[in-house]
């Protein structure tokens, strides 16, 4: 490594479940990294691998949108590397 700072960007679609119910589980930055914040016990009881994968798939970007994000970052001077 040549020093500097590395940043991981995980673009996703916005999920607005908390606009209706502030205690509702949603997928945000923490969940993308694997840290699920579950405000209700029943959410904890129901969350298994299949449920987590399903929720993550709902907010995943389609390839075209992902390319648009990458192009916007590159045009702003970011140097991107594939994961």
PDB file of N, CA and C in Angstrom:
ATOM      1  N   UNK A   1       0.835  -1.181   0.000  1.00  0.00           N
ATOM      2  CA  UNK A   1       0.000   0.000   0.000  1.00  0.00           C
ATOM      3  C   UNK A   1       0.878   1.241   0.000  1.00  0.00           C
ATOM      4  N   UNK A   2       0.442   2.268  -0.680  1.00  0.00           N
ATOM      5  CA  UNK A   2       1.213   3.502  -0.740  1.00  0.00           C
ATOM      6  C   UNK A   2       0.681   4.560   0.231  1.00  0.00           C
ATOM      7  N   UNK A   3      -0.039   4.131   1.242  1.00  0.00           N
ATOM      8  CA  UNK A   3      -0.582   5.084   2.215  1.00  0.00           C
ATOM      9  C   UNK A   3      -1.887   5.671   1.741  1.00  0.00           C
ATOM     10  N   UNK A   4      -2.307   6.713   2.384  1.00  0.00           N
ATOM     11  CA  UNK A   4      -3.559   7.360   1.998  1.00  0.00           C
ATOM     12  C   UNK A   4      -4.749   6.733   2.693  1.00  0.00           C
ATOM     13  N   UNK A   5      -5.897   7.119   2.245  1.00  0.00           N
ATOM     14  CA  UNK A   5      -7.139   6.651   2.837  1.00  0.00           C
ATOM     15  C   UNK A   5      -7.899   5.812   1.834  1.00  0.00           C
ATOM     16  N   UNK A   6      -8.456   4.714   2.289  1.00  0.00           N
ATOM     17  CA  UNK A   6      -9.310   3.879   1.438  1.00  0.00           C
ATOM     18  C   UNK A   6     -10.736   4.010   1.929  1.00  0.00           C
ATOM     19  N   UNK A   7     -11.638   4.161   1.001  1.00  0.00           N
ATOM     20  CA  UNK A   7     -13.045   4.311   1.319  1.00  0.00           C
ATOM     21  C   UNK A   7     -13.815   3.248   0.547  1.00  0.00           C
ATOM     22  N   UNK A   8     -14.752   2.610   1.210  1.00  0.00           N
ATOM     23  CA  UNK A   8     -15.620   1.642   0.554  1.00  0.00           C
ATOM     24  C   UNK A   8     -16.974   2.313   0.338  1.00  0.00           C
ATOM     25  N   UNK A   9     -17.427   2.288  -0.901  1.00  0.00           N
ATOM     26  CA  UNK A   9     -18.725   2.868  -1.237  1.00  0.00           C
ATOM     27  C   UNK A   9     -19.633   1.741  -1.696  1.00  0.00           C
ATOM     28  N   UNK A  10     -20.765   1.605  -1.044  1.00  0.00           N
ATOM     29  CA  UNK A  10     -21.741   0.590  -1.415  1.00  0.00           C
ATOM     30  C   UNK A  10     -23.044   1.304  -1.761  1.00  0.00           C
ATOM     31  N   UNK A  11     -23.211   1.659  -3.031  1.00  0.00           N
ATOM     32  CA  UNK A  11     -24.448   2.343  -3.408  1.00  0.00           C
ATOM     33  C   UNK A  11     -25.631   1.399  -3.290  1.00  0.00           C
ATOM     34  N   UNK A  12     -26.781   1.949  -2.945  1.00  0.00           N
ATOM     35  CA  UNK A  12     -27.999   1.151  -2.796  1.00  0.00           C
ATOM     36  C   UNK A  12     -29.203   2.033  -3.085  1.00  0.00           C
ATOM     37  N   UNK A  13     -30.329   1.394  -3.282  1.00  0.00           N
ATOM     38  CA  UNK A  13     -31.580   2.130  -3.396  1.00  0.00           C
ATOM     39  C   UNK A  13     -32.017   2.534  -1.996  1.00  0.00           C
ATOM     40  N   UNK A  14     -32.678   3.657  -1.891  1.00  0.00           N
ATOM     41  CA  UNK A  14     -33.179   4.108  -0.590  1.00  0.00           C
ATOM     42  C   UNK A  14     -34.405   3.293  -0.214  1.00  0.00           C
ATOM     43  N   UNK A  15     -34.492   2.983   1.067  1.00  0.00           N
ATOM     44  CA  UNK A  15     -35.661   2.279   1.602  1.00  0.00           C
ATOM     45  C   UNK A  15     -36.279   3.191   2.651  1.00  0.00           C
ATOM     46  N   UNK A  16     -37.541   3.498   2.509  1.00  0.00           N
ATOM     47  CA  UNK A  16     -38.166   4.498   3.367  1.00  0.00           C
ATOM     48  C   UNK A  16     -39.183   3.899   4.338  1.00  0.00           C
ATOM     49  N   UNK A  17     -38.915   2.708   4.834  1.00  0.00           N
ATOM     50  CA  UNK A  17     -39.878   2.073   5.738  1.00  0.00           C
ATOM     51  C   UNK A  17     -40.035   2.848   7.037  1.00  0.00           C
ATOM     52  N   UNK A  18     -39.007   3.556   7.465  1.00  0.00           N
ATOM     53  CA  UNK A  18     -39.093   4.277   8.730  1.00  0.00           C
ATOM     54  C   UNK A  18     -39.882   5.580   8.608  1.00  0.00           C
ATOM     55  N   UNK A  19     -40.228   5.994   7.390  1.00  0.00           N
ATOM     56  CA  UNK A  19     -41.104   7.156   7.238  1.00  0.00           C
ATOM     57  C   UNK A  19     -42.506   6.844   7.744  1.00  0.00           C
ATOM     58  N   UNK A  20     -42.904   5.587   7.649  1.00  0.00           N
ATOM     59  CA  UNK A  20     -44.221   5.165   8.090  1.00  0.00           C
ATOM     60  C   UNK A  20     -44.179   4.724   9.552  1.00  0.00           C
ATOM     61  N   UNK A  21     -43.150   3.969   9.920  1.00  0.00           N
ATOM     62  CA  UNK A  21     -43.012   3.425  11.276  1.00  0.00           C
ATOM     63  C   UNK A  21     -41.549   3.540  11.681  1.00  0.00           C
ATOM     64  N   UNK A  22     -41.246   4.436  12.609  1.00  0.00           N
ATOM     65  CA  UNK A  22     -39.845   4.682  12.982  1.00  0.00           C
ATOM     66  C   UNK A  22     -39.192   3.477  13.628  1.00  0.00           C
ATOM     67  N   UNK A  23     -39.976   2.498  14.067  1.00  0.00           N
ATOM     68  CA  UNK A  23     -39.383   1.296  14.651  1.00  0.00           C
ATOM     69  C   UNK A  23     -39.195   0.192  13.620  1.00  0.00           C
ATOM     70  N   UNK A  24     -39.576   0.440  12.369  1.00  0.00           N
ATOM     71  CA  UNK A  24     -39.480  -0.591  11.337  1.00  0.00           C
ATOM     72  C   UNK A  24     -38.023  -0.862  10.971  1.00  0.00           C
ATOM     73  N   UNK A  25     -37.741  -2.124  10.730  1.00  0.00           N
ATOM     74  CA  UNK A  25     -36.410  -2.521  10.289  1.00  0.00           C
ATOM     75  C   UNK A  25     -36.210  -2.045   8.856  1.00  0.00           C
ATOM     76  N   UNK A  26     -35.029  -1.543   8.543  1.00  0.00           N
ATOM     77  CA  UNK A  26     -34.726  -1.145   7.172  1.00  0.00           C
ATOM     78  C   UNK A  26     -33.282  -1.487   6.862  1.00  0.00           C
ATOM     79  N   UNK A  27     -32.939  -1.460   5.597  1.00  0.00           N
ATOM     80  CA  UNK A  27     -31.570  -1.708   5.159  1.00  0.00           C
ATOM     81  C   UNK A  27     -30.911  -0.360   4.913  1.00  0.00           C
ATOM     82  N   UNK A  28     -29.868  -0.077   5.668  1.00  0.00           N
ATOM     83  CA  UNK A  28     -29.097   1.156   5.514  1.00  0.00           C
ATOM     84  C   UNK A  28     -27.613   0.766   5.530  1.00  0.00           C
ATOM     85  N   UNK A  29     -26.763   1.718   5.799  1.00  0.00           N
ATOM     86  CA  UNK A  29     -25.320   1.471   5.759  1.00  0.00           C
ATOM     87  C   UNK A  29     -24.845   0.377   6.688  1.00  0.00           C
ATOM     88  N   UNK A  30     -25.366   0.336   7.909  1.00  0.00           N
ATOM     89  CA  UNK A  30     -24.930  -0.687   8.861  1.00  0.00           C
ATOM     90  C   UNK A  30     -25.270  -2.089   8.371  1.00  0.00           C
ATOM     91  N   UNK A  31     -26.469  -2.238   7.851  1.00  0.00           N
ATOM     92  CA  UNK A  31     -26.923  -3.552   7.403  1.00  0.00           C
ATOM     93  C   UNK A  31     -26.118  -4.028   6.199  1.00  0.00           C
ATOM     94  N   UNK A  32     -25.755  -3.105   5.319  1.00  0.00           N
ATOM     95  CA  UNK A  32     -24.929  -3.465   4.160  1.00  0.00           C
ATOM     96  C   UNK A  32     -23.605  -4.082   4.638  1.00  0.00           C
ATOM     97  N   UNK A  33     -23.092  -3.574   5.763  1.00  0.00           N
ATOM     98  CA  UNK A  33     -21.832  -4.079   6.309  1.00  0.00           C
ATOM     99  C   UNK A  33     -22.018  -5.322   7.180  1.00  0.00           C
ATOM    100  N   UNK A  34     -23.255  -5.732   7.381  1.00  0.00           N
ATOM    101  CA  UNK A  34     -23.520  -6.931   8.157  1.00  0.00           C
ATOM    102  C   UNK A  34     -23.939  -6.681   9.584  1.00  0.00           C
ATOM    103  N   UNK A  35     -24.095  -5.437   9.982  1.00  0.00           N
ATOM    104  CA  UNK A  35     -24.527  -5.100  11.342  1.00  0.00           C
ATOM    105  C   UNK A  35     -26.003  -4.734  11.296  1.00  0.00           C
ATOM    106  N   UNK A  36     -26.852  -5.650  11.671  1.00  0.00           N
ATOM    107  CA  UNK A  36     -28.296  -5.443  11.593  1.00  0.00           C
ATOM    108  C   UNK A  36     -28.795  -4.847  12.890  1.00  0.00           C
ATOM    109  N   UNK A  37     -29.364  -3.664  12.809  1.00  0.00           N
ATOM    110  CA  UNK A  37     -29.953  -2.988  13.962  1.00  0.00           C
ATOM    111  C   UNK A  37     -31.434  -3.329  13.951  1.00  0.00           C
ATOM    112  N   UNK A  38     -31.858  -4.091  14.932  1.00  0.00           N
ATOM    113  CA  UNK A  38     -33.237  -4.577  14.969  1.00  0.00           C
ATOM    114  C   UNK A  38     -33.937  -3.996  16.187  1.00  0.00           C
ATOM    115  N   UNK A  39     -34.781  -2.999  15.979  1.00  0.00           N
ATOM    116  CA  UNK A  39     -35.405  -2.308  17.102  1.00  0.00           C
ATOM    117  C   UNK A  39     -36.467  -3.129  17.828  1.00  0.00           C
ATOM    118  N   UNK A  40     -36.994  -4.151  17.170  1.00  0.00           N
ATOM    119  CA  UNK A  40     -38.050  -4.950  17.795  1.00  0.00           C
ATOM    120  C   UNK A  40     -37.602  -6.403  17.925  1.00  0.00           C
ATOM    121  N   UNK A  41     -38.003  -7.024  19.015  1.00  0.00           N
ATOM    122  CA  UNK A  41     -37.628  -8.418  19.261  1.00  0.00           C
ATOM    123  C   UNK A  41     -38.166  -9.343  18.173  1.00  0.00           C
ATOM    124  N   UNK A  42     -39.381  -9.084  17.687  1.00  0.00           N
ATOM    125  CA  UNK A  42     -39.928  -9.959  16.647  1.00  0.00           C
ATOM    126  C   UNK A  42     -39.125  -9.864  15.347  1.00  0.00           C
ATOM    127  N   UNK A  43     -38.530  -8.697  15.062  1.00  0.00           N
ATOM    128  CA  UNK A  43     -37.624  -8.590  13.903  1.00  0.00           C
ATOM    129  C   UNK A  43     -36.426  -9.507  14.091  1.00  0.00           C
ATOM    130  N   UNK A  44     -35.883  -9.515  15.302  1.00  0.00           N
ATOM    131  CA  UNK A  44     -34.734 -10.374  15.620  1.00  0.00           C
ATOM    132  C   UNK A  44     -35.109 -11.844  15.447  1.00  0.00           C
ATOM    133  N   UNK A  45     -36.277 -12.208  15.916  1.00  0.00           N
ATOM    134  CA  UNK A  45     -36.724 -13.606  15.844  1.00  0.00           C
ATOM    135  C   UNK A  45     -36.904 -14.054  14.383  1.00  0.00           C
ATOM    136  N   UNK A  46     -37.383 -13.162  13.520  1.00  0.00           N
ATOM    137  CA  UNK A  46     -37.673 -13.517  12.124  1.00  0.00           C
ATOM    138  C   UNK A  46     -36.467 -13.447  11.210  1.00  0.00           C
ATOM    139  N   UNK A  47     -35.431 -12.703  11.591  1.00  0.00           N
ATOM    140  CA  UNK A  47     -34.311 -12.493  10.667  1.00  0.00           C
ATOM    141  C   UNK A  47     -33.422 -13.731  10.603  1.00  0.00           C
ATOM    142  N   UNK A  48     -33.432 -14.367   9.451  1.00  0.00           N
ATOM    143  CA  UNK A  48     -32.520 -15.467   9.190  1.00  0.00           C
ATOM    144  C   UNK A  48     -31.762 -15.125   7.899  1.00  0.00           C
ATOM    145  N   UNK A  49     -30.925 -16.025   7.438  1.00  0.00           N
ATOM    146  CA  UNK A  49     -30.116 -15.732   6.253  1.00  0.00           C
ATOM    147  C   UNK A  49     -30.974 -15.404   5.037  1.00  0.00           C
ATOM    148  N   UNK A  50     -32.025 -16.187   4.813  1.00  0.00           N
ATOM    149  CA  UNK A  50     -32.888 -15.944   3.647  1.00  0.00           C
ATOM    150  C   UNK A  50     -33.563 -14.574   3.724  1.00  0.00           C
ATOM    151  N   UNK A  51     -34.040 -14.209   4.913  1.00  0.00           N
ATOM    152  CA  UNK A  51     -34.699 -12.907   5.075  1.00  0.00           C
ATOM    153  C   UNK A  51     -33.707 -11.769   4.854  1.00  0.00           C
ATOM    154  N   UNK A  52     -32.482 -11.915   5.371  1.00  0.00           N
ATOM    155  CA  UNK A  52     -31.461 -10.881   5.196  1.00  0.00           C
ATOM    156  C   UNK A  52     -31.100 -10.735   3.720  1.00  0.00           C
ATOM    157  N   UNK A  53     -30.903 -11.845   3.036  1.00  0.00           N
ATOM    158  CA  UNK A  53     -30.569 -11.811   1.608  1.00  0.00           C
ATOM    159  C   UNK A  53     -31.698 -11.153   0.820  1.00  0.00           C
ATOM    160  N   UNK A  54     -32.928 -11.503   1.138  1.00  0.00           N
ATOM    161  CA  UNK A  54     -34.076 -10.917   0.451  1.00  0.00           C
ATOM    162  C   UNK A  54     -34.125  -9.400   0.636  1.00  0.00           C
ATOM    163  N   UNK A  55     -33.906  -8.948   1.850  1.00  0.00           N
ATOM    164  CA  UNK A  55     -33.936  -7.493   2.122  1.00  0.00           C
ATOM    165  C   UNK A  55     -32.792  -6.791   1.405  1.00  0.00           C
ATOM    166  N   UNK A  56     -31.613  -7.392   1.387  1.00  0.00           N
ATOM    167  CA  UNK A  56     -30.479  -6.787   0.681  1.00  0.00           C
ATOM    168  C   UNK A  56     -30.727  -6.734  -0.820  1.00  0.00           C
ATOM    169  N   UNK A  57     -31.334  -7.777  -1.368  1.00  0.00           N
ATOM    170  CA  UNK A  57     -31.627  -7.791  -2.804  1.00  0.00           C
ATOM    171  C   UNK A  57     -32.613  -6.690  -3.184  1.00  0.00           C
ATOM    172  N   UNK A  58     -33.546  -6.359  -2.292  1.00  0.00           N
ATOM    173  CA  UNK A  58     -34.533  -5.322  -2.588  1.00  0.00           C
ATOM    174  C   UNK A  58     -33.898  -3.944  -2.754  1.00  0.00           C
ATOM    175  N   UNK A  59     -32.774  -3.696  -2.097  1.00  0.00           N
ATOM    176  CA  UNK A  59     -32.145  -2.375  -2.190  1.00  0.00           C
ATOM    177  C   UNK A  59     -30.926  -2.358  -3.109  1.00  0.00           C
ATOM    178  N   UNK A  60     -30.593  -3.513  -3.675  1.00  0.00           N
ATOM    179  CA  UNK A  60     -29.437  -3.580  -4.571  1.00  0.00           C
ATOM    180  C   UNK A  60     -29.693  -2.774  -5.843  1.00  0.00           C
ATOM    181  N   UNK A  61     -28.656  -2.135  -6.325  1.00  0.00           N
ATOM    182  CA  UNK A  61     -28.773  -1.386  -7.578  1.00  0.00           C
ATOM    183  C   UNK A  61     -28.683  -2.337  -8.762  1.00  0.00           C
ATOM    184  N   UNK A  62     -29.380  -1.998  -9.820  1.00  0.00           N
ATOM    185  CA  UNK A  62     -29.184  -2.731 -11.070  1.00  0.00           C
ATOM    186  C   UNK A  62     -27.832  -2.288 -11.625  1.00  0.00           C
ATOM    187  N   UNK A  63     -27.263  -3.087 -12.501  1.00  0.00           N
ATOM    188  CA  UNK A  63     -25.908  -2.835 -13.002  1.00  0.00           C
ATOM    189  C   UNK A  63     -25.768  -1.452 -13.641  1.00  0.00           C
ATOM    190  N   UNK A  64     -26.782  -1.014 -14.374  1.00  0.00           N
ATOM    191  CA  UNK A  64     -26.716   0.296 -15.030  1.00  0.00           C
ATOM    192  C   UNK A  64     -26.589   1.414 -13.994  1.00  0.00           C
ATOM    193  N   UNK A  65     -27.379   1.343 -12.920  1.00  0.00           N
ATOM    194  CA  UNK A  65     -27.293   2.361 -11.874  1.00  0.00           C
ATOM    195  C   UNK A  65     -25.934   2.328 -11.183  1.00  0.00           C
ATOM    196  N   UNK A  66     -25.410   1.128 -10.972  1.00  0.00           N
ATOM    197  CA  UNK A  66     -24.094   0.999 -10.349  1.00  0.00           C
ATOM    198  C   UNK A  66     -23.018   1.642 -11.234  1.00  0.00           C
ATOM    199  N   UNK A  67     -23.132   1.448 -12.540  1.00  0.00           N
ATOM    200  CA  UNK A  67     -22.188   2.065 -13.477  1.00  0.00           C
ATOM    201  C   UNK A  67     -22.299   3.590 -13.442  1.00  0.00           C
ATOM    202  N   UNK A  68     -23.515   4.094 -13.312  1.00  0.00           N
ATOM    203  CA  UNK A  68     -23.709   5.546 -13.247  1.00  0.00           C
ATOM    204  C   UNK A  68     -23.044   6.130 -12.006  1.00  0.00           C
ATOM    205  N   UNK A  69     -23.137   5.430 -10.878  1.00  0.00           N
ATOM    206  CA  UNK A  69     -22.484   5.890  -9.648  1.00  0.00           C
ATOM    207  C   UNK A  69     -20.978   5.895  -9.841  1.00  0.00           C
ATOM    208  N   UNK A  70     -20.428   4.823 -10.404  1.00  0.00           N
ATOM    209  CA  UNK A  70     -18.987   4.733 -10.631  1.00  0.00           C
ATOM    210  C   UNK A  70     -18.511   5.843 -11.568  1.00  0.00           C
ATOM    211  N   UNK A  71     -19.262   6.099 -12.636  1.00  0.00           N
ATOM    212  CA  UNK A  71     -18.883   7.158 -13.576  1.00  0.00           C
ATOM    213  C   UNK A  71     -18.920   8.529 -12.907  1.00  0.00           C
ATOM    214  N   UNK A  72     -19.920   8.770 -12.070  1.00  0.00           N
ATOM    215  CA  UNK A  72     -20.015  10.054 -11.371  1.00  0.00           C
ATOM    216  C   UNK A  72     -18.822  10.244 -10.424  1.00  0.00           C
ATOM    217  N   UNK A  73     -18.453   9.190  -9.720  1.00  0.00           N
ATOM    218  CA  UNK A  73     -17.302   9.286  -8.817  1.00  0.00           C
ATOM    219  C   UNK A  73     -16.013   9.524  -9.603  1.00  0.00           C
ATOM    220  N   UNK A  74     -15.834   8.777 -10.691  1.00  0.00           N
ATOM    221  CA  UNK A  74     -14.622   8.944 -11.502  1.00  0.00           C
ATOM    222  C   UNK A  74     -14.550  10.328 -12.121  1.00  0.00           C
ATOM    223  N   UNK A  75     -15.657  10.856 -12.576  1.00  0.00           N
ATOM    224  CA  UNK A  75     -15.645  12.201 -13.184  1.00  0.00           C
ATOM    225  C   UNK A  75     -15.387  13.282 -12.133  1.00  0.00           C
ATOM    226  N   UNK A  76     -15.574  12.932 -10.864  1.00  0.00           N
ATOM    227  CA  UNK A  76     -15.283  13.858  -9.762  1.00  0.00           C
ATOM    228  C   UNK A  76     -13.854  13.726  -9.258  1.00  0.00           C
ATOM    229  N   UNK A  77     -13.087  12.865  -9.924  1.00  0.00           N
ATOM    230  CA  UNK A  77     -11.671  12.720  -9.561  1.00  0.00           C
ATOM    231  C   UNK A  77     -11.341  11.533  -8.675  1.00  0.00           C
ATOM    232  N   UNK A  78     -12.327  10.694  -8.353  1.00  0.00           N
ATOM    233  CA  UNK A  78     -12.060   9.520  -7.521  1.00  0.00           C
ATOM    234  C   UNK A  78     -11.315   8.478  -8.352  1.00  0.00           C
ATOM    235  N   UNK A  79     -10.366   7.805  -7.745  1.00  0.00           N
ATOM    236  CA  UNK A  79      -9.669   6.694  -8.377  1.00  0.00           C
ATOM    237  C   UNK A  79     -10.255   5.423  -7.800  1.00  0.00           C
ATOM    238  N   UNK A  80     -10.982   4.680  -8.623  1.00  0.00           N
ATOM    239  CA  UNK A  80     -11.700   3.508  -8.149  1.00  0.00           C
ATOM    240  C   UNK A  80     -10.947   2.225  -8.487  1.00  0.00           C
ATOM    241  N   UNK A  81     -11.099   1.250  -7.583  1.00  0.00           N
ATOM    242  CA  UNK A  81     -10.552  -0.083  -7.828  1.00  0.00           C
ATOM    243  C   UNK A  81     -11.669  -1.096  -7.605  1.00  0.00           C
ATOM    244  N   UNK A  82     -11.627  -2.169  -8.373  1.00  0.00           N
ATOM    245  CA  UNK A  82     -12.613  -3.234  -8.197  1.00  0.00           C
ATOM    246  C   UNK A  82     -12.361  -3.939  -6.872  1.00  0.00           C
ATOM    247  N   UNK A  83     -13.426  -4.389  -6.250  1.00  0.00           N
ATOM    248  CA  UNK A  83     -13.319  -5.126  -4.978  1.00  0.00           C
ATOM    249  C   UNK A  83     -12.862  -6.530  -5.217  1.00  0.00           C
TER     250      UNK A  83
END
